[in-house]
Coordinates of C-alpha atoms in Angstrom, one line a residue:
V292 CA 147.1 80.5 28.6
A293 CA 150.1 80.5 26.3
L294 CA 149.6 84.1 25.4
A295 CA 149.3 85.1 29.1
E296 CA 152.5 83.1 29.8
D297 CA 154.3 84.9 27.1
H298 CA 153.0 88.3 28.2
Y299 CA 154.1 87.8 31.9
A300 CA 157.4 86.4 30.8
R301 CA 158.2 89.4 28.5
T302 CA 156.7 92.1 30.7
Y303 CA 157.6 90.9 34.2
G304 CA 160.2 88.3 33.7
Q305 CA 158.0 85.6 35.2
A306 CA 159.0 82.0 34.3
P307 CA 156.2 79.9 33.0
A308 CA 155.3 76.5 34.5
P309 CA 157.7 73.7 33.7
P310 CA 157.3 71.7 30.4
G311 CA 154.6 69.1 30.5
A312 CA 152.5 71.0 33.1
G313 CA 148.7 70.8 32.8
I314 CA 146.6 73.8 31.9
R315 CA 145.4 74.3 35.5
E316 CA 149.0 74.3 36.8
R317 CA 150.1 76.7 34.1
L318 CA 147.2 79.0 35.0
E319 CA 147.9 78.9 38.7
R320 CA 151.5 80.0 38.0
I321 CA 150.1 83.0 36.1
L322 CA 147.7 83.8 38.9
D323 CA 150.4 83.6 41.5
G324 CA 152.6 85.9 39.5
S325 CA 149.8 88.4 39.0
L326 CA 149.3 88.6 42.8
A327 CA 153.0 88.9 43.4
R328 CA 153.0 92.0 41.2
L329 CA 150.3 93.6 43.3
E330 CA 151.8 92.5 46.6
A331 CA 155.1 94.1 45.6
F332 CA 153.5 97.3 44.5
Y333 CA 151.4 97.6 47.7
G334 CA 154.1 96.4 50.0
L335 CA 152.1 93.4 51.1
P336 CA 153.8 90.2 52.4
S337 CA 153.8 87.6 49.6
R338 CA 152.8 84.2 51.0
G339 CA 153.6 82.4 47.8
P340 CA 151.4 79.8 46.1
D341 CA 148.1 78.9 47.6
T342 CA 148.5 76.8 50.7
G343 CA 144.9 77.1 51.9
G344 CA 143.5 78.9 55.0
T345 CA 144.5 82.5 55.6
A346 CA 147.5 82.1 53.3
G347 CA 145.3 80.9 50.4
L348 CA 144.8 82.6 47.0
K349 CA 141.5 84.1 48.0
A350 CA 142.9 85.7 51.1
R351 CA 145.8 87.2 49.1
T352 CA 143.4 88.4 46.4
M353 CA 141.2 90.2 49.0
A354 CA 144.2 91.8 50.7
A355 CA 145.3 93.2 47.3
R356 CA 141.8 94.4 46.6
A357 CA 141.6 96.2 49.9
A358 CA 145.0 97.8 49.4
A359 CA 143.8 99.1 45.9
M360 CA 140.6 100.5 47.3
D361 CA 142.4 102.3 50.1
R362 CA 144.4 104.2 47.4
V363 CA 141.4 104.9 45.1
F364 CA 138.9 106.1 47.7
H365 CA 139.6 108.7 50.4
S366 CA 137.4 109.8 53.3
P367 CA 136.2 113.4 53.1
A368 CA 138.3 114.3 56.2
R369 CA 141.5 112.9 54.7
W370 CA 140.9 114.5 51.3
K371 CA 140.1 117.9 52.9
G372 CA 143.3 117.8 54.9
M373 CA 145.6 117.3 51.8
S374 CA 147.5 120.0 50.2
P375 CA 147.1 120.5 46.4
L376 CA 150.3 118.6 45.8
E377 CA 149.2 115.7 48.0
R378 CA 145.9 115.5 46.2
G379 CA 147.7 115.4 42.9
L380 CA 149.9 112.5 44.2
A381 CA 146.8 110.8 45.5
R382 CA 145.1 111.0 42.1
R383 CA 148.2 109.5 40.4
T384 CA 148.3 106.7 43.0
A385 CA 144.6 106.0 42.5
A386 CA 145.1 105.8 38.7
E387 CA 148.0 103.3 39.1
A388 CA 145.9 101.2 41.5
F389 CA 142.9 101.4 39.2
F390 CA 144.8 99.8 36.3
L391 CA 146.8 97.4 38.5
D392 CA 143.5 96.1 39.7
R393 CA 143.2 94.2 36.4
H394 CA 145.8 91.8 37.9
Q395 CA 143.5 91.2 40.8
Q396 CA 140.5 90.7 38.5
L397 CA 142.5 88.3 36.4
V398 CA 143.2 86.2 39.5
D399 CA 139.6 86.5 40.6
L400 CA 138.4 85.1 37.3
G401 CA 141.2 82.6 36.9
E402 CA 140.2 80.8 40.1
Y403 CA 137.1 79.5 38.3
L404 CA 138.8 78.1 35.3
D405 CA 139.5 74.4 35.6
P406 CA 139.5 72.0 32.6
A407 CA 138.0 69.3 34.9
Y408 CA 134.8 71.4 35.2
A409 CA 134.1 70.7 31.5
G410 CA 134.1 67.0 32.3
S411 CA 136.3 64.2 31.1
E412 CA 137.1 63.6 27.5
G413 CA 134.2 62.1 25.7
S414 CA 131.7 62.9 28.4
E415 CA 128.6 65.0 27.6
T416 CA 128.7 68.5 29.2
S417 CA 125.4 70.4 29.6
P418 CA 124.9 73.5 27.4
D419 CA 124.6 75.7 30.4
R420 CA 128.0 74.7 31.7
L421 CA 129.6 75.1 28.3
I422 CA 128.2 78.7 28.1
E423 CA 129.5 79.4 31.6
I424 CA 133.0 78.2 30.7
A425 CA 132.9 80.3 27.5
Q426 CA 131.8 83.4 29.4
N427 CA 134.6 82.9 32.0
L428 CA 137.2 82.5 29.2
W429 CA 135.9 85.6 27.5
D430 CA 136.1 87.5 30.8
L431 CA 139.7 86.3 31.4
A432 CA 140.8 87.4 27.9
N433 CA 139.0 90.7 28.5
R434 CA 141.0 91.4 31.7
L435 CA 144.3 90.4 29.9
E436 CA 143.4 93.2 27.4
G437 CA 142.8 95.7 30.2
G438 CA 139.0 95.6 30.1
D439 CA 136.6 95.4 33.0
I440 CA 133.1 94.3 33.8
A441 CA 131.6 97.3 32.0
S442 CA 132.7 95.9 28.6
R443 CA 131.6 92.4 29.3
C444 CA 130.3 90.2 26.5
R445 CA 126.5 90.1 26.3
D446 CA 126.1 87.6 23.5
F447 CA 124.7 84.9 25.8
R448 CA 120.9 85.1 26.5
K449 CA 120.0 84.9 30.1
D450 CA 116.8 83.7 31.6
V451 CA 115.9 84.2 35.3
V452 CA 114.1 81.4 37.0
L453 CA 112.7 82.2 40.4
R454 CA 111.8 79.3 42.7
V455 CA 110.4 79.8 46.2
G456 CA 111.0 77.2 48.8
A457 CA 109.5 76.5 52.2
P458 CA 109.9 79.3 54.7
V459 CA 112.7 79.0 57.3
D460 CA 112.1 80.0 60.9
A461 CA 114.9 82.5 61.7
S462 CA 113.8 83.4 65.2
R463 CA 115.8 82.4 68.2
R464 CA 114.4 79.6 70.3
E465 CA 114.1 79.7 74.1
G466 CA 117.4 79.2 75.8
E467 CA 119.3 79.3 72.5
G468 CA 122.4 81.4 72.2
S469 CA 123.0 83.7 69.3
R470 CA 125.8 81.6 67.8
T471 CA 123.8 78.4 68.1
A472 CA 120.8 80.1 66.6
A473 CA 122.9 81.4 63.7
R474 CA 124.4 78.0 63.0
R475 CA 120.9 76.3 63.1
V476 CA 119.4 78.9 60.7
L477 CA 122.3 78.5 58.3
S478 CA 122.0 74.8 58.4
D479 CA 118.2 75.0 57.8
L480 CA 118.8 77.4 54.9
H481 CA 121.4 75.1 53.4
R482 CA 119.1 72.1 53.7
A483 CA 116.1 74.0 52.2
F484 CA 118.3 75.1 49.3
E485 CA 119.6 71.6 48.6
D486 CA 116.1 70.3 48.7
L487 CA 114.8 72.9 46.3
A488 CA 117.8 72.3 43.9
S489 CA 117.2 68.6 43.9
K490 CA 113.6 69.0 43.1
H491 CA 114.5 71.4 40.2
S492 CA 117.2 69.0 38.8
A493 CA 114.7 66.1 38.9
Q494 CA 112.2 67.9 36.7

């Protein structure tokens, strides 16, 4: 976090969190600054720090991602209608958006990092959770270096466990509206998943 603060301060003139701030608060300041870089580049309205709802960090991240993809990918009709110079400019803009997307990926990963997830000091944290935290930290450092998912660390062994729960009836019942049916099915799925998860944790 200290290295990221120093980088954003030197490169973008972004002030770090005030002295005495916790790691999560310092990280949130970095994430907000990263999004601000993208919003300025794409001409998006910056809503400032996460305030929840549509103005939350996730909404800002998705808006920046959509703006990047709009510059990287072009429909065949749009591409065909461009002059050679316009295509050259489009390629340049796509290259800029491609590398600027590392800011968005940094925010996407940084959302998951919270010291509280590791448990309170002195508590016993499960090995799976420690591995998850280590992987997320590695991913964050990788994005700061300009890397992407293709160069992700594969040192941690992964095992797939497939568990099948009871079937859920997804058909619409007589007299039931589509929205009511959708809410019921989602509720049944959630309940079945929680039941399956609780049985697994009890083993």
